[in-house]
GROMACS .gro file of C-alpha atoms in nm:
model
  406
    1UNK     CA    1  -0.047  -0.155  -0.315
    2UNK     CA    2  -0.313   0.017  -0.102
    3UNK     CA    3  -0.356   0.000   0.273
    4UNK     CA    4  -0.570  -0.313   0.253
    5UNK     CA    5  -0.287  -0.499   0.082
    6UNK     CA    6  -0.278  -0.792  -0.158
    7UNK     CA    7  -0.425  -1.052   0.077
    8UNK     CA    8  -0.596  -1.050   0.412
    9UNK     CA    9  -0.525  -1.236   0.734
   10UNK     CA   10  -0.851  -1.152   0.914
   11UNK     CA   11  -1.223  -1.119   0.855
   12UNK     CA   12  -1.386  -0.789   0.762
   13UNK     CA   13  -1.697  -0.836   0.978
   14UNK     CA   14  -1.769  -0.967   1.329
   15UNK     CA   15  -1.753  -1.344   1.358
   16UNK     CA   16  -2.103  -1.486   1.341
   17UNK     CA   17  -2.277  -1.791   1.480
   18UNK     CA   18  -2.398  -1.934   1.150
   19UNK     CA   19  -2.639  -2.179   1.312
   20UNK     CA   20  -2.924  -1.927   1.280
   21UNK     CA   21  -2.911  -1.991   0.904
   22UNK     CA   22  -2.899  -2.368   0.956
   23UNK     CA   23  -3.178  -2.428   1.207
   24UNK     CA   24  -3.444  -2.674   1.109
   25UNK     CA   25  -3.211  -2.880   0.890
   26UNK     CA   26  -3.293  -3.248   0.940
   27UNK     CA   27  -3.001  -3.396   0.749
   28UNK     CA   28  -2.628  -3.342   0.765
   29UNK     CA   29  -2.523  -2.980   0.720
   30UNK     CA   30  -2.265  -2.847   0.473
   31UNK     CA   31  -2.127  -2.493   0.477
   32UNK     CA   32  -1.894  -2.332   0.221
   33UNK     CA   33  -1.686  -2.034   0.333
   34UNK     CA   34  -1.516  -1.840   0.053
   35UNK     CA   35  -1.218  -1.621   0.145
   36UNK     CA   36  -1.322  -1.607   0.510
   37UNK     CA   37  -0.955  -1.546   0.607
   38UNK     CA   38  -0.992  -1.663   0.967
   39UNK     CA   39  -1.184  -1.936   1.153
   40UNK     CA   40  -1.377  -1.697   1.378
   41UNK     CA   41  -1.725  -1.777   1.248
   42UNK     CA   42  -1.649  -2.149   1.254
   43UNK     CA   43  -1.535  -2.129   1.617
   44UNK     CA   44  -1.838  -1.922   1.713
   45UNK     CA   45  -2.076  -2.163   1.538
   46UNK     CA   46  -1.923  -2.474   1.695
   47UNK     CA   47  -1.927  -2.321   2.043
   48UNK     CA   48  -2.272  -2.161   2.007
   49UNK     CA   49  -2.472  -2.454   2.147
   50UNK     CA   50  -2.744  -2.416   1.883
   51UNK     CA   51  -2.662  -2.717   1.667
   52UNK     CA   52  -2.692  -3.071   1.796
   53UNK     CA   53  -2.358  -3.221   1.695
   54UNK     CA   54  -2.450  -3.555   1.852
   55UNK     CA   55  -2.719  -3.616   1.589
   56UNK     CA   56  -2.601  -3.409   1.292
   57UNK     CA   57  -2.278  -3.410   1.100
   58UNK     CA   58  -2.163  -3.059   1.013
   59UNK     CA   59  -1.894  -3.004   0.750
   60UNK     CA   60  -1.729  -2.669   0.682
   61UNK     CA   61  -1.553  -2.630   0.347
   62UNK     CA   62  -1.297  -2.347   0.370
   63UNK     CA   63  -1.173  -2.205   0.038
   64UNK     CA   64  -0.879  -1.962   0.048
   65UNK     CA   65  -0.664  -1.818  -0.233
   66UNK     CA   66  -0.334  -1.849  -0.043
   67UNK     CA   67  -0.185  -2.157   0.122
   68UNK     CA   68  -0.049  -1.939   0.402
   69UNK     CA   69  -0.408  -1.848   0.494
   70UNK     CA   70  -0.499  -2.217   0.518
   71UNK     CA   71  -0.194  -2.278   0.734
   72UNK     CA   72  -0.314  -2.011   0.977
   73UNK     CA   73  -0.661  -2.171   0.984
   74UNK     CA   74  -0.492  -2.494   1.092
   75UNK     CA   75  -0.286  -2.325   1.364
   76UNK     CA   76  -0.568  -2.113   1.506
   77UNK     CA   77  -0.811  -2.406   1.511
   78UNK     CA   78  -0.550  -2.617   1.688
   79UNK     CA   79  -0.505  -2.345   1.951
   80UNK     CA   80  -0.883  -2.342   2.003
   81UNK     CA   81  -0.874  -2.718   2.071
   82UNK     CA   82  -0.544  -2.742   2.262
   83UNK     CA   83  -0.637  -2.917   2.587
   84UNK     CA   84  -0.294  -2.841   2.737
   85UNK     CA   85  -0.383  -2.470   2.758
   86UNK     CA   86  -0.609  -2.296   3.007
   87UNK     CA   87  -0.885  -2.079   2.866
   88UNK     CA   88  -0.714  -1.746   2.940
   89UNK     CA   89  -0.382  -1.871   2.805
   90UNK     CA   90  -0.561  -1.995   2.494
   91UNK     CA   91  -0.729  -1.656   2.439
   92UNK     CA   92  -0.405  -1.461   2.473
   93UNK     CA   93  -0.216  -1.698   2.245
   94UNK     CA   94  -0.490  -1.691   1.982
   95UNK     CA   95  -0.506  -1.311   1.971
   96UNK     CA   96  -0.128  -1.275   1.965
   97UNK     CA   97  -0.081  -1.515   1.675
   98UNK     CA   98  -0.388  -1.380   1.498
   99UNK     CA   99  -0.329  -1.007   1.512
  100UNK     CA  100   0.028  -0.910   1.607
  101UNK     CA  101   0.318  -0.853   1.370
  102UNK     CA  102   0.558  -0.910   1.661
  103UNK     CA  103   0.511  -1.181   1.920
  104UNK     CA  104   0.669  -1.296   2.244
  105UNK     CA  105   0.944  -1.558   2.241
  106UNK     CA  106   0.720  -1.813   2.415
  107UNK     CA  107   0.459  -1.772   2.141
  108UNK     CA  108   0.723  -1.812   1.873
  109UNK     CA  109   0.838  -2.135   2.038
  110UNK     CA  110   0.478  -2.263   2.039
  111UNK     CA  111   0.447  -2.192   1.666
  112UNK     CA  112   0.783  -2.354   1.591
  113UNK     CA  113   0.713  -2.667   1.795
  114UNK     CA  114   0.368  -2.720   1.649
  115UNK     CA  115   0.488  -2.651   1.296
  116UNK     CA  116   0.694  -2.970   1.335
  117UNK     CA  117   0.379  -3.155   1.435
  118UNK     CA  118   0.176  -3.009   1.149
  119UNK     CA  119   0.447  -3.105   0.898
  120UNK     CA  120   0.410  -3.468   1.008
  121UNK     CA  121   0.036  -3.442   0.955
  122UNK     CA  122   0.067  -3.285   0.611
  123UNK     CA  123   0.287  -3.573   0.494
  124UNK     CA  124   0.078  -3.844   0.664
  125UNK     CA  125  -0.294  -3.774   0.659
  126UNK     CA  126  -0.377  -4.096   0.841
  127UNK     CA  127  -0.175  -3.978   1.140
  128UNK     CA  128  -0.350  -3.640   1.122
  129UNK     CA  129  -0.690  -3.809   1.116
  130UNK     CA  130  -0.606  -4.003   1.431
  131UNK     CA  131  -0.460  -3.703   1.618
  132UNK     CA  132  -0.663  -3.405   1.493
  133UNK     CA  133  -0.970  -3.529   1.303
  134UNK     CA  134  -1.145  -3.191   1.324
  135UNK     CA  135  -0.942  -3.056   1.029
  136UNK     CA  136  -0.928  -3.244   0.699
  137UNK     CA  137  -0.659  -3.185   0.433
  138UNK     CA  138  -0.759  -3.464   0.195
  139UNK     CA  139  -0.904  -3.225  -0.064
  140UNK     CA  140  -0.566  -3.056  -0.113
  141UNK     CA  141  -0.359  -3.169  -0.411
  142UNK     CA  142  -0.011  -3.316  -0.357
  143UNK     CA  143   0.161  -2.999  -0.477
  144UNK     CA  144  -0.058  -2.790  -0.245
  145UNK     CA  145   0.038  -3.006   0.050
  146UNK     CA  146   0.403  -2.968  -0.051
  147UNK     CA  147   0.357  -2.591  -0.047
  148UNK     CA  148   0.184  -2.612   0.291
  149UNK     CA  149   0.476  -2.818   0.419
  150UNK     CA  150   0.721  -2.553   0.296
  151UNK     CA  151   0.518  -2.280   0.468
  152UNK     CA  152   0.526  -2.468   0.798
  153UNK     CA  153   0.899  -2.525   0.758
  154UNK     CA  154   0.945  -2.148   0.724
  155UNK     CA  155   0.734  -2.092   1.037
  156UNK     CA  156   0.982  -2.300   1.240
  157UNK     CA  157   1.236  -2.020   1.200
  158UNK     CA  158   1.539  -2.246   1.174
  159UNK     CA  159   1.671  -2.087   0.857
  160UNK     CA  160   1.891  -1.783   0.806
  161UNK     CA  161   1.619  -1.570   0.647
  162UNK     CA  162   1.556  -1.247   0.835
  163UNK     CA  163   1.184  -1.171   0.826
  164UNK     CA  164   1.210  -0.808   0.932
  165UNK     CA  165   0.839  -0.736   0.955
  166UNK     CA  166   0.900  -0.416   1.155
  167UNK     CA  167   1.096  -0.266   0.865
  168UNK     CA  168   0.845  -0.398   0.610
  169UNK     CA  169   0.557  -0.254   0.807
  170UNK     CA  170   0.712   0.091   0.829
  171UNK     CA  171   0.783   0.087   0.455
  172UNK     CA  172   0.417   0.011   0.383
  173UNK     CA  173   0.303   0.289   0.618
  174UNK     CA  174   0.534   0.539   0.446
  175UNK     CA  175   0.417   0.422   0.104
  176UNK     CA  176   0.049   0.454   0.200
  177UNK     CA  177   0.067   0.791   0.379
  178UNK     CA  178   0.316   0.964   0.152
  179UNK     CA  179   0.350   1.326   0.263
  180UNK     CA  180   0.132   1.265   0.568
  181UNK     CA  181   0.386   1.030   0.728
  182UNK     CA  182   0.530   1.306   0.948
  183UNK     CA  183   0.184   1.357   1.100
  184UNK     CA  184   0.090   0.990   1.089
  185UNK     CA  185  -0.072   0.988   1.434
  186UNK     CA  186  -0.325   1.245   1.312
  187UNK     CA  187  -0.387   1.042   0.996
  188UNK     CA  188  -0.442   0.726   1.202
  189UNK     CA  189  -0.689   0.895   1.433
  190UNK     CA  190  -0.881   1.046   1.142
  191UNK     CA  191  -0.935   0.698   0.995
  192UNK     CA  192  -1.038   0.562   1.333
  193UNK     CA  193  -1.288   0.837   1.412
  194UNK     CA  194  -1.424   0.921   1.068
  195UNK     CA  195  -1.434   0.571   0.918
  196UNK     CA  196  -1.422   0.287   1.172
  197UNK     CA  197  -1.627   0.466   1.437
  198UNK     CA  198  -1.881   0.590   1.182
  199UNK     CA  199  -1.927   0.237   1.050
  200UNK     CA  200  -1.985   0.071   1.385
  201UNK     CA  201  -1.645   0.005   1.543
  202UNK     CA  202  -1.646   0.282   1.804
  203UNK     CA  203  -1.502   0.058   2.076
  204UNK     CA  204  -1.159   0.063   1.907
  205UNK     CA  205  -0.953   0.302   2.120
  206UNK     CA  206  -0.688   0.546   2.008
  207UNK     CA  207  -0.391   0.374   2.174
  208UNK     CA  208  -0.458   0.023   2.043
  209UNK     CA  209  -0.541   0.144   1.692
  210UNK     CA  210  -0.232   0.365   1.675
  211UNK     CA  211  -0.021   0.072   1.794
  212UNK     CA  212  -0.159  -0.143   1.512
  213UNK     CA  213  -0.123   0.122   1.243
  214UNK     CA  214   0.232   0.220   1.340
  215UNK     CA  215   0.387  -0.122   1.410
  216UNK     CA  216   0.127  -0.397   1.368
  217UNK     CA  217   0.067  -0.463   1.739
  218UNK     CA  218  -0.308  -0.485   1.794
  219UNK     CA  219  -0.335  -0.706   2.104
  220UNK     CA  220  -0.087  -0.662   2.388
  221UNK     CA  221  -0.250  -0.862   2.666
  222UNK     CA  222   0.060  -0.963   2.860
  223UNK     CA  223   0.360  -0.783   2.996
  224UNK     CA  224   0.673  -0.891   2.813
  225UNK     CA  225   0.870  -0.817   2.503
  226UNK     CA  226   0.687  -0.841   2.173
  227UNK     CA  227   1.000  -0.852   1.960
  228UNK     CA  228   0.994  -1.172   1.752
  229UNK     CA  229   0.855  -1.144   1.396
  230UNK     CA  230   0.529  -1.334   1.351
  231UNK     CA  231   0.620  -1.557   1.058
  232UNK     CA  232   0.260  -1.671   1.013
  233UNK     CA  233   0.191  -1.326   0.862
  234UNK     CA  234   0.447  -1.370   0.585
  235UNK     CA  235   0.363  -1.450   0.225
  236UNK     CA  236   0.570  -1.469  -0.094
  237UNK     CA  237   0.547  -1.250  -0.402
  238UNK     CA  238   0.723  -1.276  -0.739
  239UNK     CA  239   0.950  -0.973  -0.767
  240UNK     CA  240   1.124  -1.041  -1.099
  241UNK     CA  241   1.212  -1.327  -1.333
  242UNK     CA  242   1.031  -1.581  -1.118
  243UNK     CA  243   1.223  -1.489  -0.802
  244UNK     CA  244   1.008  -1.516  -0.491
  245UNK     CA  245   1.045  -1.278  -0.199
  246UNK     CA  246   0.875  -1.308   0.137
  247UNK     CA  247   0.725  -1.004   0.300
  248UNK     CA  248   0.420  -0.858   0.466
  249UNK     CA  249   0.157  -0.779   0.203
  250UNK     CA  250  -0.156  -0.773   0.417
  251UNK     CA  251  -0.381  -0.509   0.570
  252UNK     CA  252  -0.220  -0.217   0.755
  253UNK     CA  253  -0.531  -0.001   0.795
  254UNK     CA  254  -0.841  -0.179   0.928
  255UNK     CA  255  -0.670  -0.423   1.161
  256UNK     CA  256  -0.770  -0.753   1.326
  257UNK     CA  257  -1.015  -0.588   1.566
  258UNK     CA  258  -1.332  -0.658   1.366
  259UNK     CA  259  -1.364  -1.036   1.397
  260UNK     CA  260  -1.401  -1.060   1.775
  261UNK     CA  261  -1.336  -0.711   1.908
  262UNK     CA  262  -1.624  -0.477   1.822
  263UNK     CA  263  -1.947  -0.660   1.914
  264UNK     CA  264  -2.054  -0.868   2.214
  265UNK     CA  265  -2.364  -0.982   2.400
  266UNK     CA  266  -2.200  -0.843   2.717
  267UNK     CA  267  -2.341  -0.491   2.719
  268UNK     CA  268  -2.126  -0.386   3.017
  269UNK     CA  269  -1.824  -0.381   2.787
  270UNK     CA  270  -1.976  -0.084   2.604
  271UNK     CA  271  -2.049   0.140   2.900
  272UNK     CA  272  -1.942   0.503   2.862
  273UNK     CA  273  -1.832   0.773   3.102
  274UNK     CA  274  -1.839   1.131   2.973
  275UNK     CA  275  -1.920   0.978   2.632
  276UNK     CA  276  -1.597   0.774   2.634
  277UNK     CA  277  -1.594   0.393   2.628
  278UNK     CA  278  -1.453   0.245   2.949
  279UNK     CA  279  -1.328  -0.066   2.770
  280UNK     CA  280  -1.148  -0.130   2.444
  281UNK     CA  281  -1.141  -0.377   2.157
  282UNK     CA  282  -0.898  -0.607   2.340
  283UNK     CA  283  -1.142  -0.637   2.630
  284UNK     CA  284  -1.426  -0.725   2.392
  285UNK     CA  285  -1.218  -0.978   2.197
  286UNK     CA  286  -1.095  -1.138   2.520
  287UNK     CA  287  -1.447  -1.181   2.656
  288UNK     CA  288  -1.585  -1.318   2.329
  289UNK     CA  289  -1.308  -1.573   2.288
  290UNK     CA  290  -1.336  -1.678   2.653
  291UNK     CA  291  -1.702  -1.755   2.590
  292UNK     CA  292  -1.618  -1.950   2.274
  293UNK     CA  293  -1.342  -2.157   2.433
  294UNK     CA  294  -1.545  -2.220   2.751
  295UNK     CA  295  -1.825  -2.366   2.537
  296UNK     CA  296  -1.614  -2.541   2.274
  297UNK     CA  297  -1.727  -2.906   2.263
  298UNK     CA  298  -1.477  -3.166   2.378
  299UNK     CA  299  -1.621  -3.416   2.132
  300UNK     CA  300  -1.594  -3.294   1.772
  301UNK     CA  301  -1.652  -3.634   1.615
  302UNK     CA  302  -1.938  -3.511   1.396
  303UNK     CA  303  -1.766  -3.188   1.289
  304UNK     CA  304  -1.527  -3.161   0.995
  305UNK     CA  305  -1.341  -2.859   0.860
  306UNK     CA  306  -1.211  -2.930   0.509
  307UNK     CA  307  -0.945  -2.693   0.378
  308UNK     CA  308  -0.926  -2.614   0.007
  309UNK     CA  309  -0.706  -2.388  -0.204
  310UNK     CA  310  -0.839  -2.189  -0.499
  311UNK     CA  311  -0.908  -1.848  -0.646
  312UNK     CA  312  -1.241  -1.944  -0.807
  313UNK     CA  313  -1.522  -2.197  -0.777
  314UNK     CA  314  -1.389  -2.434  -1.042
  315UNK     CA  315  -1.318  -2.699  -0.777
  316UNK     CA  316  -1.689  -2.716  -0.696
  317UNK     CA  317  -1.858  -2.648  -1.029
  318UNK     CA  318  -1.654  -2.916  -1.209
  319UNK     CA  319  -1.761  -3.199  -0.978
  320UNK     CA  320  -2.120  -3.327  -0.958
  321UNK     CA  321  -2.098  -3.422  -0.589
  322UNK     CA  322  -2.107  -3.054  -0.496
  323UNK     CA  323  -2.431  -2.979  -0.684
  324UNK     CA  324  -2.700  -2.860  -0.439
  325UNK     CA  325  -2.475  -2.963  -0.149
  326UNK     CA  326  -2.442  -2.646   0.056
  327UNK     CA  327  -2.700  -2.533   0.307
  328UNK     CA  328  -2.507  -2.208   0.348
  329UNK     CA  329  -2.246  -2.031   0.135
  330UNK     CA  330  -2.051  -1.742   0.286
  331UNK     CA  331  -1.860  -1.493   0.068
  332UNK     CA  332  -1.621  -1.241   0.222
  333UNK     CA  333  -1.638  -0.869   0.152
  334UNK     CA  334  -1.322  -0.875  -0.061
  335UNK     CA  335  -1.450  -1.162  -0.278
  336UNK     CA  336  -1.789  -1.029  -0.393
  337UNK     CA  337  -1.667  -1.078  -0.750
  338UNK     CA  338  -1.719  -1.451  -0.692
  339UNK     CA  339  -2.093  -1.398  -0.666
  340UNK     CA  340  -2.192  -1.518  -1.013
  341UNK     CA  341  -2.397  -1.780  -1.194
  342UNK     CA  342  -2.183  -2.057  -1.042
  343UNK     CA  343  -2.329  -2.000  -0.695
  344UNK     CA  344  -2.699  -2.103  -0.730
  345UNK     CA  345  -2.629  -2.461  -0.855
  346UNK     CA  346  -2.422  -2.522  -0.540
  347UNK     CA  347  -2.701  -2.422  -0.300
  348UNK     CA  348  -2.919  -2.691  -0.146
  349UNK     CA  349  -3.297  -2.646  -0.158
  350UNK     CA  350  -3.382  -2.367   0.086
  351UNK     CA  351  -3.010  -2.288   0.112
  352UNK     CA  352  -2.882  -1.943   0.206
  353UNK     CA  353  -2.609  -1.714   0.075
  354UNK     CA  354  -2.442  -1.477   0.321
  355UNK     CA  355  -2.228  -1.196   0.176
  356UNK     CA  356  -2.003  -0.996   0.404
  357UNK     CA  357  -2.009  -0.618   0.372
  358UNK     CA  358  -1.674  -0.459   0.282
  359UNK     CA  359  -1.769  -0.154   0.489
  360UNK     CA  360  -1.465  -0.180   0.719
  361UNK     CA  361  -1.217  -0.149   0.433
  362UNK     CA  362  -1.099   0.205   0.503
  363UNK     CA  363  -0.994   0.266   0.141
  364UNK     CA  364  -1.360   0.226   0.037
  365UNK     CA  365  -1.517   0.568   0.080
  366UNK     CA  366  -1.892   0.605   0.113
  367UNK     CA  367  -1.963   0.668  -0.256
  368UNK     CA  368  -1.757   0.370  -0.367
  369UNK     CA  369  -1.904   0.146  -0.098
  370UNK     CA  370  -2.253   0.246  -0.212
  371UNK     CA  371  -2.159   0.151  -0.568
  372UNK     CA  372  -2.015  -0.183  -0.451
  373UNK     CA  373  -2.334  -0.258  -0.256
  374UNK     CA  374  -2.553  -0.171  -0.555
  375UNK     CA  375  -2.336  -0.388  -0.779
  376UNK     CA  376  -2.369  -0.673  -0.532
  377UNK     CA  377  -2.749  -0.646  -0.537
  378UNK     CA  378  -2.746  -0.652  -0.918
  379UNK     CA  379  -2.523  -0.960  -0.922
  380UNK     CA  380  -2.758  -1.136  -0.682
  381UNK     CA  381  -3.062  -1.044  -0.892
  382UNK     CA  382  -2.891  -1.182  -1.204
  383UNK     CA  383  -2.847  -1.509  -1.013
  384UNK     CA  384  -3.217  -1.515  -0.919
  385UNK     CA  385  -3.127  -1.458  -0.553
  386UNK     CA  386  -3.355  -1.245  -0.340
  387UNK     CA  387  -3.224  -1.031  -0.055
  388UNK     CA  388  -3.379  -1.107   0.285
  389UNK     CA  389  -3.201  -0.821   0.462
  390UNK     CA  390  -3.380  -0.488   0.474
  391UNK     CA  391  -3.150  -0.223   0.330
  392UNK     CA  392  -3.152   0.149   0.266
  393UNK     CA  393  -2.989   0.281  -0.049
  394UNK     CA  394  -2.843   0.582   0.129
  395UNK     CA  395  -2.700   0.378   0.419
  396UNK     CA  396  -2.434   0.133   0.294
  397UNK     CA  397  -2.291   0.095   0.647
  398UNK     CA  398  -2.614  -0.041   0.791
  399UNK     CA  399  -2.536  -0.415   0.794
  400UNK     CA  400  -2.232  -0.638   0.840
  401UNK     CA  401  -2.383  -0.903   0.613
  402UNK     CA  402  -2.648  -0.939   0.346
  403UNK     CA  403  -2.861  -1.254   0.342
  404UNK     CA  404  -2.989  -1.399   0.013
  405UNK     CA  405  -3.202  -1.700  -0.082
  406UNK     CA  406  -3.304  -1.858  -0.409
   0.00000   0.00000   0.00000
């Protein structure tokens, strides 16, 4: 297992307001997000004030390979909508759940309490529709909802299982660094400076990145003890003879900084003194989420987020109602293999395809990233998709996304 892990809990590129690809649409809008891993772009699009939700219905279809990822979508979207929380409290809670391996006791209690609520919704979709109509689970099969229910039950933390994520994290770090473990701080800083900074994430500071790499704590916004394992970051794996074991099998190298913490319209966050940034990724993420939650609509009647589970596009290609349905399809940087001949029939006339760059995967060195980008362009050409993003062959780090149209 490399540093990126077997599954991801966060996006590989800055969250994007997708409405710029949807402007001018007269009818209802449908968006398919494949392996997006977090709801950042959905939140940014809903709060972006560029779509008229009073006149248009907008439906997001979210396809993820792991049920645990869908469960986190549900939790993070609920936090974004939780009217009992102030904006600052909402921001801090979101970032803590989203990006920290260890959380405060109060946060753990929030997760446990709301897992009870979510379990009621999973087993009674009519109740969910009346209480939280923004998210729709009706496309999940019965066995998938059973699995989701079991995941939420584990999140409550009322069992005897010890989810020692601190120990698991250190084991992964040792496994990844090998002989460099004794000088791990130097190894961490090399990756930060020579990879993340070179590729556009220069705002990530040494202290916060080292804290993530060494123990999985990316966002420490409050004083207090971060000492309770974040069970939402657990996932099972078959170890032998069908026996399942829970552990942490996600990213330990790039971190959760990219989605909200490296870009912002607030230029003052990127001021330098003596060529050193005066703010950090936490400051950027906090500002961006404050803006999103301040502008999040109170009425989401015409917005639906439909969660689906799958490792391929069979769910969509096997059913005629999805033909030419999607005005926009988004594919994450770790799922570019899903760009194939099944994509074009799903695109609506004048629909767009947005493919995330995998440039922030630290394990992908420049030569390999160049090859991945070239392979992506060839796949798109084979699907009769034309690239609308100006690219340079010798600069694979140039863009966070590539935009294609039929």
